[in-house]
Coordinates of C-alpha atoms and ligand atoms in Angstrom, one line a residue:
M1 CA 0.0 0.0 0.0
L2 CA 2.9 2.3 0.9
T3 CA 4.5 1.7 -2.5
T4 CA 1.3 2.5 -4.2
K5 CA 1.0 5.8 -2.4
L6 CA 4.5 6.7 -3.3
L7 CA 3.9 5.9 -6.9
F8 CA 0.7 7.9 -6.8
S9 CA 2.4 11.0 -5.6
F10 CA 5.2 10.5 -8.2
A11 CA 2.5 10.3 -10.9
V12 CA 1.2 13.7 -9.8
L13 CA 4.6 15.2 -10.3
V14 CA 4.9 13.8 -13.8
L15 CA 1.5 15.0 -14.6
Q16 CA 2.2 18.6 -13.7
V17 CA 5.3 18.5 -15.9
Y18 CA 3.4 17.0 -18.7
F19 CA 0.2 19.0 -18.8
A20 CA 0.5 22.4 -20.5
S21 CA -2.9 23.6 -21.4
A22 CA -3.9 23.6 -25.1
I23 CA -7.3 25.1 -24.5
D24 CA -8.4 27.6 -27.2
D25 CA -11.4 30.0 -26.8
S26 CA -13.7 28.3 -29.3
H27 CA -15.8 26.7 -26.6
A28 CA -17.0 28.5 -23.4
W29 CA -17.5 25.5 -21.1
G30 CA -15.5 23.1 -19.1
Y31 CA -16.0 21.1 -15.8
E32 CA -14.8 21.2 -12.3
C33 CA -15.1 18.4 -9.8
I34 CA -17.0 19.9 -6.8
N35 CA -18.2 17.7 -4.0
S36 CA -18.0 14.6 -6.1
R37 CA -20.0 16.1 -8.9
C38 CA -18.9 17.5 -12.2
E39 CA -20.1 21.1 -12.4
K40 CA -20.3 22.9 -15.7
I41 CA -18.2 26.0 -15.4
Q42 CA -17.3 28.8 -17.8
I43 CA -13.7 28.8 -18.9
T44 CA -11.8 31.9 -17.8
P45 CA -8.1 32.9 -18.0
A46 CA -8.0 32.2 -14.3
N47 CA -9.2 28.5 -14.4
K48 CA -7.8 27.7 -17.8
E49 CA -5.0 25.6 -16.4
T50 CA -7.2 23.5 -14.1
I51 CA -10.5 23.3 -15.9
L52 CA -11.4 19.7 -17.1
D53 CA -12.9 18.1 -20.1
L54 CA -16.2 16.4 -19.5
R55 CA -14.9 12.9 -20.0
V56 CA -11.9 13.5 -17.8
C57 CA -13.9 15.0 -15.0
R58 CA -16.4 12.1 -15.2
L59 CA -13.5 9.6 -15.2
Y60 CA -12.2 10.4 -11.7
C61 CA -14.5 12.9 -9.9
Y62 CA -16.1 10.2 -7.7
D63 CA -15.3 7.5 -5.1
D64 CA -15.7 5.0 -7.9
I65 CA -14.3 5.5 -11.4
G66 CA -17.1 7.2 -13.3
T67 CA -16.5 5.7 -16.7
L68 CA -16.3 2.0 -15.6
W69 CA -19.3 -0.1 -16.8
P70 CA -20.0 -2.6 -15.4
K71 CA -18.9 -1.5 -12.0
P72 CA -16.0 -3.6 -10.5
T73 CA -17.1 -5.9 -7.7
R74 CA -13.9 -5.8 -5.6
N75 CA -11.3 -3.2 -4.9
V76 CA -10.9 0.0 -6.8
T77 CA -8.3 2.6 -5.7
F78 CA -7.1 5.4 -8.0
L79 CA -5.5 8.7 -8.2
K80 CA -7.7 11.6 -9.2
S81 CA -5.6 12.7 -12.2
V82 CA -4.7 11.7 -15.7
T83 CA -1.6 11.3 -17.9
G84 CA -1.3 11.8 -21.6
V85 CA -1.0 8.6 -23.7
N86 CA 0.6 8.4 -27.1
P87 CA -1.7 6.0 -29.0
N88 CA 1.0 5.2 -31.5
Y89 CA 3.2 3.7 -28.7
I90 CA 1.1 1.0 -27.1
K91 CA 3.2 -2.1 -26.3
F92 CA 2.3 -5.5 -24.9
T93 CA 4.6 -7.9 -23.1
T94 CA 3.5 -11.3 -22.0
E95 CA 4.8 -14.8 -21.7
S96 CA 1.4 -16.2 -21.1
F97 CA -0.1 -16.3 -24.6
K98 CA 2.6 -17.7 -26.9
N99 CA 1.2 -18.3 -30.4
N100 CA -2.3 -17.6 -29.1
E101 CA -4.1 -16.2 -32.2
F102 CA -7.0 -15.0 -30.0
F103 CA -4.7 -12.9 -27.9
E104 CA -3.2 -11.3 -31.1
V105 CA -6.8 -10.3 -32.1
A106 CA -7.6 -8.9 -28.6
K107 CA -4.4 -6.9 -28.6
E108 CA -4.9 -5.4 -32.1
R109 CA -8.5 -4.6 -31.2
F110 CA -7.4 -2.8 -28.1
I111 CA -4.9 -0.7 -30.0
A112 CA -7.3 0.2 -32.7
M113 CA -10.0 1.2 -30.2
Q114 CA -7.5 3.7 -28.5
K115 CA -6.5 5.2 -31.9
N116 CA -10.1 5.6 -32.9
K117 CA -10.8 7.7 -29.8
V118 CA -8.5 10.4 -31.0
K119 CA -10.4 13.0 -33.0
N120 CA -7.7 15.6 -33.4
Y121 CA -4.4 14.5 -32.0
T122 CA -1.9 16.9 -30.5
L123 CA 1.5 15.2 -30.5
G124 CA 2.8 14.1 -27.1
G125 CA 1.8 11.7 -24.4
L126 CA 3.7 8.8 -22.9
D127 CA 4.2 5.2 -24.1
L128 CA 1.7 2.8 -22.7
N129 CA 3.3 -0.5 -21.7
I130 CA 1.0 -3.3 -20.9
A131 CA 2.4 -6.4 -19.1
I132 CA 0.1 -9.4 -18.8
T133 CA 0.6 -12.5 -16.6
A134 CA -2.0 -15.3 -16.8
E135 CA -1.9 -18.6 -15.0
N136 CA -2.9 -20.6 -18.1
D137 CA -3.6 -20.4 -21.8
D138 CA -6.9 -22.4 -21.8
M139 CA -9.4 -21.2 -24.4
E140 CA -12.4 -23.3 -23.4
L141 CA -15.1 -20.8 -22.3
N142 CA -17.3 -23.1 -20.3
Y143 CA -19.0 -22.4 -17.0
D144 CA -16.0 -23.3 -14.9
V145 CA -13.9 -20.5 -16.3
Y146 CA -12.9 -17.8 -13.8
E147 CA -13.1 -14.4 -15.4
G148 CA -11.6 -12.3 -12.7
Y149 CA -8.6 -10.1 -13.1
S150 CA -6.5 -7.4 -11.5
I151 CA -5.0 -4.4 -13.1
T152 CA -2.5 -1.8 -11.8
I153 CA -1.7 1.5 -13.6
I154 CA 1.4 3.5 -12.7
S155 CA 2.7 6.6 -14.5
N156 CA 6.4 7.3 -14.3
T157 CA 8.6 9.8 -16.2
N158 CA 8.7 8.2 -19.6
A159 CA 5.9 5.6 -19.7
I160 CA 2.7 4.5 -18.2
E161 CA 3.1 1.0 -16.9
V162 CA 0.1 -1.3 -16.8
M163 CA 0.2 -4.7 -15.0
I164 CA -2.5 -7.1 -15.6
S165 CA -2.9 -10.5 -13.9
S166 CA -5.5 -13.1 -14.4
K167 CA -6.1 -16.9 -14.4
N168 CA -6.5 -17.0 -18.2
F169 CA -7.1 -15.2 -21.4
F170 CA -10.7 -14.3 -20.6
G171 CA -9.8 -12.5 -17.4
A172 CA -6.9 -10.7 -19.1
R173 CA -9.3 -9.6 -21.9
H174 CA -11.8 -8.2 -19.4
A175 CA -8.9 -6.2 -17.9
L176 CA -8.1 -4.7 -21.3
E177 CA -11.8 -3.7 -21.6
T178 CA -11.5 -2.0 -18.2
L179 CA -8.2 -0.3 -19.2
S180 CA -9.9 1.0 -22.4
Q181 CA -12.7 2.5 -20.3
V182 CA -10.2 4.6 -18.3
I183 CA -8.5 5.9 -21.5
V184 CA -10.6 8.9 -22.7
Y185 CA -10.2 11.6 -25.3
D186 CA -9.7 15.0 -23.7
E187 CA -11.3 17.2 -26.3
L188 CA -10.5 20.5 -24.5
N189 CA -6.8 19.7 -24.6
T190 CA -6.9 17.5 -27.7
K191 CA -5.1 14.7 -25.9
L192 CA -5.7 11.1 -25.2
V193 CA -5.4 10.5 -21.5
V194 CA -5.4 7.6 -19.0
L195 CA -6.0 7.5 -15.3
A196 CA -2.6 8.3 -13.9
A197 CA -2.6 5.5 -11.3
A198 CA -5.1 2.9 -10.3
N199 CA -5.5 -0.5 -8.8
I200 CA -8.6 -2.6 -9.6
Q201 CA -9.5 -6.1 -8.6
D202 CA -12.7 -7.4 -10.2
E203 CA -14.7 -10.5 -11.0
P204 CA -18.2 -11.2 -12.2
K205 CA -21.1 -12.3 -9.9
F206 CA -22.7 -14.5 -12.6
K207 CA -21.2 -16.8 -15.1
H208 CA -23.6 -16.4 -17.9
R209 CA -24.2 -12.9 -19.2
G210 CA -25.5 -12.3 -22.6
I211 CA -28.1 -12.0 -25.3
S212 CA -30.3 -14.6 -27.1
M213 CA -30.7 -13.5 -30.7
D214 CA -33.1 -14.8 -33.3
T215 CA -31.7 -14.8 -36.8
S216 CA -34.5 -16.7 -38.4
R217 CA -37.5 -14.4 -38.5
N218 CA -35.3 -11.8 -40.1
F219 CA -31.8 -12.4 -41.4
Y220 CA -28.7 -10.5 -40.1
P221 CA -25.5 -10.4 -42.2
V222 CA -22.5 -11.8 -40.5
N223 CA -20.8 -8.4 -40.1
I224 CA -23.8 -7.2 -38.1
I225 CA -23.6 -10.2 -35.8
K226 CA -19.9 -9.5 -35.3
K227 CA -20.6 -5.8 -34.5
T228 CA -23.1 -6.9 -31.9
I229 CA -20.6 -9.3 -30.4
D230 CA -18.1 -6.5 -30.3
G231 CA -20.6 -4.5 -28.2
L232 CA -21.1 -7.5 -25.9
A233 CA -17.3 -7.5 -25.3
M234 CA -17.3 -3.8 -24.4
A235 CA -19.8 -4.5 -21.6
K236 CA -18.0 -7.7 -20.5
L237 CA -21.0 -9.8 -21.6
N238 CA -19.8 -13.3 -22.4
S239 CA -22.6 -15.2 -24.1
F240 CA -24.1 -15.0 -27.6
H241 CA -27.0 -17.5 -27.7
W242 CA -27.8 -18.0 -31.4
H243 CA -31.4 -18.9 -32.1
I244 CA -30.5 -19.7 -35.7
T245 CA -33.6 -21.5 -37.0
D246 CA -37.4 -21.2 -36.6
S247 CA -40.5 -21.9 -38.5
Q248 CA -40.3 -18.9 -40.8
A249 CA -36.8 -19.6 -42.2
F250 CA -34.0 -22.1 -42.0
P251 CA -30.8 -20.0 -42.8
M252 CA -28.2 -22.5 -41.4
E253 CA -26.3 -24.6 -44.0
V254 CA -26.6 -28.3 -43.3
K255 CA -24.2 -30.0 -45.8
S256 CA -25.7 -33.4 -45.4
H257 CA -29.2 -32.1 -46.1
P258 CA -28.8 -29.1 -48.5
D259 CA -32.6 -28.9 -48.9
F260 CA -32.9 -27.2 -45.5
T261 CA -31.4 -23.9 -46.9
K262 CA -32.5 -24.5 -50.5
Y263 CA -36.1 -24.4 -49.4
G264 CA -35.7 -22.6 -46.0
A265 CA -33.5 -19.6 -46.6
Y266 CA -35.1 -16.3 -47.7
S267 CA -32.6 -16.1 -50.6
K268 CA -29.3 -17.5 -51.8
S269 CA -27.4 -14.9 -49.9
K270 CA -29.4 -15.2 -46.6
I271 CA -27.5 -18.3 -45.4
Y272 CA -25.1 -18.9 -42.6
T273 CA -22.5 -21.3 -44.1
A274 CA -20.4 -23.6 -41.8
D275 CA -17.5 -21.3 -42.6
D276 CA -19.6 -18.2 -41.5
I277 CA -20.4 -19.9 -38.2
K278 CA -16.7 -20.9 -37.6
D279 CA -15.7 -17.3 -38.4
V280 CA -18.3 -15.9 -35.9
V281 CA -17.3 -18.4 -33.2
K282 CA -13.6 -17.4 -33.5
F283 CA -14.4 -13.7 -33.6
A284 CA -16.5 -14.1 -30.5
K285 CA -13.9 -16.1 -28.6
S286 CA -11.2 -13.5 -29.1
R287 CA -13.7 -11.1 -27.4
G288 CA -14.4 -13.4 -24.5
V289 CA -17.8 -14.4 -25.8
R290 CA -19.1 -18.0 -26.0
V291 CA -21.5 -18.8 -28.8
I292 CA -24.3 -21.1 -27.8
P293 CA -26.2 -22.6 -30.7
E294 CA -29.9 -23.4 -30.6
L295 CA -31.8 -25.8 -32.8
D296 CA -35.3 -25.1 -31.6
A297 CA -37.3 -28.3 -31.6
P298 CA -39.6 -30.2 -31.7
A299 CA -41.9 -27.1 -32.4
H300 CA -40.9 -23.9 -34.2
I301 CA -40.1 -25.6 -37.5
G302 CA -41.6 -25.3 -40.9
E303 CA -39.7 -23.6 -43.8
G304 CA -36.9 -25.8 -44.9
W305 CA -38.7 -29.0 -44.1
Q306 CA -40.5 -29.1 -47.4
K307 CA -38.7 -32.3 -48.6
K308 CA -39.2 -34.0 -45.2
L309 CA -42.8 -33.3 -44.6
D310 CA -43.3 -37.0 -43.6
L311 CA -41.1 -36.2 -40.5
T312 CA -43.3 -33.4 -39.4
T313 CA -46.9 -32.6 -38.4
C314 CA -49.2 -29.7 -39.2
V315 CA -46.7 -27.7 -41.2
N316 CA -48.5 -24.5 -42.4
Y317 CA -51.9 -25.9 -41.3
M318 CA -54.7 -23.3 -41.0
P319 CA -56.2 -21.7 -39.1
Y320 CA -52.9 -21.0 -37.6
L321 CA -54.1 -20.3 -34.1
D322 CA -55.4 -23.8 -33.8
Y323 CA -51.8 -25.2 -34.0
C324 CA -49.3 -22.5 -33.0
W325 CA -49.0 -18.8 -32.0
Q326 CA -47.8 -17.4 -35.3
P327 CA -47.6 -18.4 -39.0
P328 CA -46.4 -20.8 -40.2
C329 CA -47.0 -23.7 -37.8
G330 CA -45.1 -26.9 -37.7
H331 CA -43.7 -29.6 -35.3
M332 CA -41.4 -32.5 -35.8
N333 CA -43.1 -35.9 -35.7
P334 CA -41.5 -37.7 -32.8
I335 CA -42.6 -41.2 -33.7
K336 CA -40.5 -41.2 -36.9
D337 CA -37.2 -43.0 -36.4
E338 CA -35.8 -41.2 -39.5
L339 CA -36.3 -37.9 -37.7
Y340 CA -33.6 -38.8 -35.2
D341 CA -31.2 -39.7 -38.1
V342 CA -31.7 -36.2 -39.5
L343 CA -31.3 -34.6 -36.1
E344 CA -28.1 -36.5 -35.6
D345 CA -26.8 -35.2 -38.9
I346 CA -27.7 -31.6 -38.0
Y347 CA -26.2 -32.0 -34.5
R348 CA -23.0 -33.4 -35.9
E349 CA -22.5 -30.5 -38.2
M350 CA -23.5 -27.9 -35.6
L351 CA -21.0 -29.4 -33.1
E352 CA -18.3 -29.2 -35.7
S353 CA -18.9 -25.6 -36.7
F354 CA -19.9 -24.2 -33.3
T355 CA -17.6 -26.3 -31.0
P356 CA -20.1 -25.2 -28.3
P357 CA -19.5 -25.3 -24.5
V358 CA -23.3 -25.8 -24.2
F359 CA -26.0 -26.6 -26.6
H360 CA -29.6 -25.2 -26.6
M361 CA -32.2 -27.8 -27.7
G362 CA -35.1 -25.3 -27.7
G363 CA -38.3 -26.9 -26.5
D364 CA -40.8 -24.1 -26.3
E365 CA -44.4 -23.7 -27.4
I366 CA -45.4 -27.3 -28.2
F367 CA -49.0 -27.4 -29.3
F368 CA -50.5 -30.9 -28.6
S369 CA -53.2 -30.0 -31.2
C370 CA -50.4 -30.0 -33.8
W371 CA -49.3 -33.5 -33.0
N372 CA -52.9 -34.6 -32.6
T373 CA -53.6 -33.9 -36.3
S374 CA -51.7 -37.1 -37.3
K375 CA -53.8 -40.3 -37.2
P376 CA -50.7 -42.5 -37.4
L377 CA -49.2 -40.6 -34.4
Q378 CA -52.4 -41.1 -32.4
D379 CA -52.4 -44.8 -33.2
W380 CA -48.8 -45.1 -32.2
M381 CA -49.6 -43.5 -28.9
L382 CA -52.6 -45.7 -28.2
N383 CA -50.4 -48.7 -29.0
K384 CA -47.9 -47.6 -26.4
N385 CA -50.8 -47.2 -24.0
L386 CA -50.4 -43.4 -24.0
T387 CA -53.6 -41.5 -23.5
L388 CA -54.5 -38.8 -26.1
D389 CA -54.8 -36.1 -23.4
H390 CA -52.4 -33.6 -21.9
D391 CA -50.4 -36.1 -19.8
G392 CA -50.2 -38.6 -22.7
F393 CA -48.7 -35.9 -25.0
L394 CA -46.3 -34.8 -22.3
E395 CA -45.0 -38.4 -22.3
L396 CA -44.7 -38.2 -26.0
W397 CA -42.7 -35.0 -25.7
G398 CA -40.5 -36.7 -23.1
Y399 CA -40.0 -39.6 -25.5
Y400 CA -38.9 -37.1 -28.2
Q401 CA -36.4 -35.3 -25.8
T402 CA -34.9 -38.6 -24.6
N403 CA -34.3 -39.8 -28.1
A404 CA -33.1 -36.5 -29.5
L405 CA -30.6 -36.3 -26.6
K406 CA -29.4 -39.9 -27.3
R407 CA -28.4 -38.7 -30.8
M408 CA -26.8 -35.6 -29.4
D409 CA -24.8 -37.8 -27.1
K410 CA -23.8 -40.1 -29.9
V411 CA -22.1 -37.2 -31.7
G412 CA -21.2 -34.9 -28.8
G413 CA -20.6 -37.2 -25.8
S414 CA -22.7 -37.2 -22.7
K415 CA -20.9 -34.4 -20.9
L416 CA -22.1 -31.4 -23.0
P417 CA -24.5 -29.3 -21.0
I418 CA -27.9 -28.9 -22.6
M419 CA -30.3 -25.9 -22.4
L420 CA -34.0 -25.9 -22.8
W421 CA -36.7 -23.1 -22.5
T422 CA -39.1 -23.4 -19.6
S423 CA -42.2 -25.4 -20.7
E424 CA -44.7 -27.9 -19.3
L425 CA -41.9 -30.5 -19.6
T426 CA -39.7 -28.6 -17.2
E427 CA -42.5 -28.9 -14.6
E428 CA -42.8 -31.9 -12.2
P429 CA -43.4 -34.8 -12.4
F430 CA -42.2 -34.7 -16.0
A431 CA -39.0 -32.7 -15.4
S432 CA -37.5 -35.3 -13.0
K433 CA -38.7 -38.1 -15.2
F434 CA -37.1 -36.8 -18.5
L435 CA -34.6 -34.1 -17.7
D436 CA -31.5 -34.9 -15.7
K437 CA -30.9 -32.0 -13.4
D438 CA -27.1 -32.4 -13.7
R439 CA -27.3 -32.2 -17.5
Y440 CA -30.0 -29.6 -18.3
V441 CA -29.8 -25.9 -17.8
I442 CA -33.3 -24.2 -18.0
Q443 CA -33.7 -20.8 -19.6
I444 CA -36.6 -19.2 -17.8
W445 CA -38.8 -16.9 -19.9
T446 CA -41.8 -16.4 -17.7
T447 CA -42.5 -13.2 -15.6
G448 CA -40.0 -12.4 -12.8
D449 CA -42.6 -13.1 -10.1
D450 CA -43.9 -16.4 -11.5
P451 CA -43.8 -19.2 -8.8
K452 CA -42.6 -21.4 -11.7
I453 CA -39.1 -20.0 -11.2
Q454 CA -39.0 -21.4 -7.7
R455 CA -40.4 -24.7 -8.9
V456 CA -37.7 -25.1 -11.5
L457 CA -35.0 -24.2 -9.0
N458 CA -36.6 -26.6 -6.4
S459 CA -36.3 -29.4 -9.0
G460 CA -32.6 -28.8 -8.8
Y461 CA -31.8 -27.2 -12.2
K462 CA -29.3 -24.5 -12.9
V463 CA -31.1 -21.7 -14.7
I464 CA -30.6 -18.7 -17.0
I465 CA -33.0 -15.9 -16.3
S466 CA -34.8 -14.3 -19.3
N467 CA -38.0 -13.1 -17.6
Y468 CA -39.9 -11.4 -20.4
D469 CA -41.1 -8.6 -18.1
A470 CA -37.5 -7.3 -17.9
F471 CA -35.1 -9.1 -20.1
Y472 CA -37.1 -9.3 -23.4
L473 CA -35.9 -6.4 -25.5
D474 CA -38.4 -6.7 -28.3
C475 CA -41.5 -5.9 -26.2
G476 CA -43.5 -2.7 -26.3
F477 CA -43.8 -2.3 -30.0
G478 CA -46.6 -2.8 -32.5
S479 CA -47.7 -6.4 -33.0
W480 CA -47.1 -7.8 -36.5
A481 CA -49.9 -10.2 -36.7
Y482 CA -52.5 -9.2 -34.1
D483 CA -54.2 -5.9 -33.1
G484 CA -52.4 -3.6 -30.8
L485 CA -49.0 -4.2 -29.2
I486 CA -46.9 -7.3 -29.2
W487 CA -47.9 -9.9 -26.5
C488 CA -45.0 -9.2 -24.1
S489 CA -45.6 -5.4 -23.8
P490 CA -45.0 -3.0 -22.3
Y491 CA -41.5 -1.9 -23.2
N492 CA -38.7 -2.8 -20.8
E493 CA -36.9 0.4 -20.2
W494 CA -33.3 0.2 -19.1
Q495 CA -34.2 1.0 -15.5
K496 CA -36.4 -2.1 -15.4
V497 CA -33.6 -4.2 -17.0
Y498 CA -31.2 -2.8 -14.4
D499 CA -33.4 -3.3 -11.4
N500 CA -34.4 -6.9 -12.3
D501 CA -34.2 -8.6 -9.0
L502 CA -32.3 -11.9 -9.5
N503 CA -31.7 -12.3 -5.7
G504 CA -35.4 -12.2 -5.2
M505 CA -36.0 -14.8 -7.9
G506 CA -33.2 -17.1 -6.6
G507 CA -33.9 -16.8 -2.9
E508 CA -31.9 -19.5 -1.1
R509 CA -31.2 -21.1 -4.4
I510 CA -29.4 -18.1 -5.9
D511 CA -26.4 -20.3 -6.6
Q512 CA -28.4 -22.2 -9.2
I513 CA -28.8 -19.0 -11.2
L514 CA -26.0 -19.1 -13.8
G515 CA -26.9 -15.7 -15.1
G516 CA -29.2 -14.1 -17.5
S517 CA -29.8 -13.4 -21.2
A518 CA -31.7 -10.6 -22.9
T519 CA -33.7 -11.8 -25.9
I520 CA -33.8 -10.2 -29.3
W521 CA -36.8 -11.9 -31.0
S522 CA -36.6 -10.6 -34.6
E523 CA -40.1 -10.6 -36.0
S524 CA -39.9 -6.8 -36.2
I525 CA -36.1 -6.3 -36.0
D526 CA -33.4 -6.5 -38.7
E527 CA -30.0 -5.0 -39.2
H528 CA -31.5 -1.5 -39.6
N529 CA -33.1 -1.2 -36.2
L530 CA -31.1 -3.8 -34.2
D531 CA -28.7 -1.5 -32.4
S532 CA -31.3 0.7 -30.8
K533 CA -33.2 -2.4 -29.6
I534 CA -30.1 -3.9 -27.9
W535 CA -28.2 -0.9 -26.8
P536 CA -27.8 0.5 -24.2
R537 CA -30.2 -1.9 -22.5
A538 CA -28.0 -5.0 -22.9
S539 CA -25.4 -2.9 -20.9
A540 CA -27.9 -2.4 -18.1
L541 CA -28.2 -6.2 -18.1
A542 CA -24.4 -6.4 -18.1
E543 CA -24.1 -4.5 -14.8
R544 CA -27.0 -6.4 -13.2
L545 CA -25.1 -9.7 -14.0
W546 CA -21.5 -8.7 -13.5
T547 CA -21.9 -6.5 -10.4
N548 CA -25.4 -7.5 -9.2
P549 CA -25.6 -4.1 -7.5
K550 CA -27.6 -3.4 -4.3
E551 CA -28.3 0.1 -5.5
H552 CA -31.0 0.9 -7.9
W553 CA -30.7 2.6 -11.3
R554 CA -30.6 6.2 -10.1
N555 CA -27.3 5.6 -8.6
A556 CA -25.9 4.3 -11.8
E557 CA -27.4 6.8 -14.2
P558 CA -24.5 9.3 -14.6
R559 CA -22.1 6.5 -15.3
F560 CA -24.6 4.8 -17.6
L561 CA -24.9 7.9 -19.7
M562 CA -21.1 8.0 -20.2
H563 CA -21.1 4.3 -21.1
Q564 CA -23.9 4.8 -23.6
M565 CA -21.8 7.5 -25.3
Y566 CA -18.8 5.1 -25.3
L567 CA -20.8 2.4 -27.0
K568 CA -21.6 4.9 -29.8
S569 CA -18.1 6.5 -30.1
S570 CA -16.0 3.4 -29.6
G571 CA -18.3 0.6 -30.7
G572 CA -20.0 2.4 -33.6
L573 CA -23.3 1.1 -32.1
A574 CA -26.4 3.1 -33.0
S575 CA -27.5 3.0 -29.3
E576 CA -30.8 4.5 -28.4
V577 CA -30.4 7.9 -26.8
L578 CA -31.9 8.1 -23.3
Q579 CA -32.0 11.8 -22.6
P580 CA -31.2 15.2 -24.1
E581 CA -27.4 15.7 -24.1
W582 CA -28.0 18.5 -21.6
C583 CA -28.5 15.9 -18.9
V584 CA -25.0 14.6 -19.6
H585 CA -23.6 18.1 -19.1
N586 CA -25.7 18.8 -16.0
E587 CA -25.2 15.7 -13.9
G588 CA -28.0 14.4 -11.9
L589 CA -30.4 17.2 -12.8
C590 CA -32.6 15.0 -15.0
Q591 CA -33.6 12.7 -12.1
L592 CA -37.0 13.8 -10.9
Ligands
LIG601 C1 -8.6 -5.0 -1.4 O1 -7.2 -4.8 -1.5 C2 -6.5 -5.0 -0.3 C3 -5.1 -4.6 -0.5 O2 -4.6 -5.0 -1.7 C4 -6.7 -6.4 0.2 O3 -6.1 -6.7 1.4 C5 -8.2 -6.8 0.3 O4 -8.4 -8.1 0.6 C6 -8.9 -6.4 -0.9 N1 -10.3 -6.5 -0.7 C7 -11.1 -7.2 -1.5 C8 -12.6 -7.2 -1.2 O5 -10.7 -7.9 -2.5
LIG602 C1 -7.3 20.1 -35.4 O1 -6.4 20.8 -34.7 C2 -5.8 21.9 -35.5 C3 -4.7 22.5 -34.8 O2 -5.1 22.8 -33.5 C4 -6.9 22.8 -36.0 O3 -6.3 23.8 -36.9 C5 -8.0 22.1 -36.7 O4 -9.1 22.9 -37.0 C6 -8.5 20.9 -35.8 N1 -9.4 20.1 -36.5 C7 -10.6 19.7 -36.0 C8 -11.4 18.8 -36.9 O5 -11.0 20.0 -34.9
LIG603 C1 -50.6 -51.9 -22.9 O1 -51.5 -52.4 -22.0 C2 -51.9 -53.7 -22.3 C3 -53.0 -54.1 -21.3 O2 -52.7 -53.7 -20.0 C4 -50.7 -54.6 -22.2 O3 -51.1 -55.9 -22.5 C5 -49.7 -54.2 -23.2 O4 -48.5 -54.9 -23.0 C6 -49.3 -52.7 -22.9 N1 -48.5 -52.2 -24.0 C7 -47.3 -51.5 -23.8 C8 -46.6 -51.1 -25.0 O5 -47.0 -51.2 -22.7
LIG604 C1 -56.7 -35.5 -29.7 O1 -57.7 -35.9 -30.5 C2 -58.6 -36.8 -30.0 C3 -59.7 -37.1 -31.0 O2 -59.1 -37.7 -32.2 C4 -59.3 -36.2 -28.8 O3 -60.1 -37.1 -28.1 C5 -58.2 -35.7 -27.8 O4 -58.9 -34.9 -26.8 C6 -57.2 -34.8 -28.5 N1 -56.2 -34.5 -27.6 C7 -55.8 -33.2 -27.3 C8 -54.7 -33.0 -26.3 O5 -56.2 -32.2 -27.9

């Protein structure tokens, strides 16, 4: 601690030597940190040497660092001053990531992000030397990975020294994200600056933090998916759950069954090839993001199955509402042995291209009336002594899940964790009968106060929280098939996302909550309105899951506004704007 103090005072000296004001008189305003609040002050000859740029003031004017999002969970100590950085002299040294291509990408990305911050560079600033020590070079991003890190920043006479230590690549990468957030462009002085000295120890509260994105209802080009994943990385989100197929379109290439995309893609170009998927997975990994593929089944199928209609029931049957919630309907036919051969082929190819740490098998919105349209299926059930009522069809569903999992195990081994959406199958007595609690992770999409959550937890499952009354980002807009607003309305504003009470949902079983996922159902979203649906609300989710703060949104708002600007300027994300910019300049005055 003593050494840190010494270094801190040394940094102040350096700072005073370094900072000669470059302020011209083209703008009247600057900021002063008064009582832990950044006050807007007119620039005068008298205060010209000490007045601060908005970003600089917001960086260090508080007990906590005001630009860090999500907020660190352990120790944060820092010096309230900055040092100029020369973005052309950023150097990395590490023995931990020899020949690790993911690290090379993370490094280049970091450097590019700093250079991009500079709008009009005035020469000067110190070298930035970043030394990284990690315990191992493992690149498997499963739920056992520890993502914590520590980072120390010290300024001395000719360089800024940054020391990062972590267990692995993923922790080190988060540290770089933190470092990037304490490097800001000082527009008043036209300089890139970094916090002069700091010590941060940080680790996430939840292991699964991410989004669930539907690329079937509307197609997103690969570069848009990548841009989104880049945004996840900026908020230390670590999961991209890819709901890649649905009943409206089948855009995923399956080499052993080319008819899926031939009939199921919206066009020749609206296809995710195996190479596209591998490319996205690699891109994501270098940004600390796991890609979790979903093949939704046995419902939510239709387009693409045209050449396999004998393996389905009720595809495109009308009236739609008798068989599903939205056009076109369709279920797999679980009594067909050939169905499982096809599933095995799809799983094999998906495991090869996604190399996933966990696989999502879907399992939502089964309509028994769809299965019940098939006379051979009814006969098969009666032969097996299954009744044609609710319980009988649940047994049939269990039969499907058991057999589909066998095929998954055949190609993927019996250790791969499996995810399913909450449904009647995840309720007792069926859950215990068909779904091994040590194998299945249940993604909960009911309301946050639904007793179903406790029931699923009591059955012993680990869960991912996606309660639609807080974590669904597509709610609150016009419906596309019905009158009025979409079913899950109202809109979940960032405050609601932020305040979503996971502790309340988990109770004594909080340890079974692996984390949460915000959903982007894409019936009315495509590449042109995607950013504003996700951002900045996914970042509100990010702090809920990384930090799990006790405080409510009001406390976080000034920091959130800075982060939202950072998403735009450094991530190129067309984030929704939350307030007039006046509120950014007049801290706290827009909270009524
Ligand atoms: C904070 O840092 C101090 C000194 O480095 C250490 O003793 C303490 O355990 C840390 N606290 C937490 C919560 O990590
Ligand atoms: C950049 O800085 C130079 C020198 O101070 C100035 O002449 C120029 O107008 C600035 N450009 C922008 C875009 O601010
Ligand atoms: C169905 O029940 C009948 C009468 O109890 C029994 O003879 C038959 O073996 C059962 N079939 C199956 C498949 O369990
Ligand atoms: C299935 O259809 C039969 C008539 O064929 C009917 O008796 C039964 O109630 C139906 N089951 C469900 C769950 O709708």
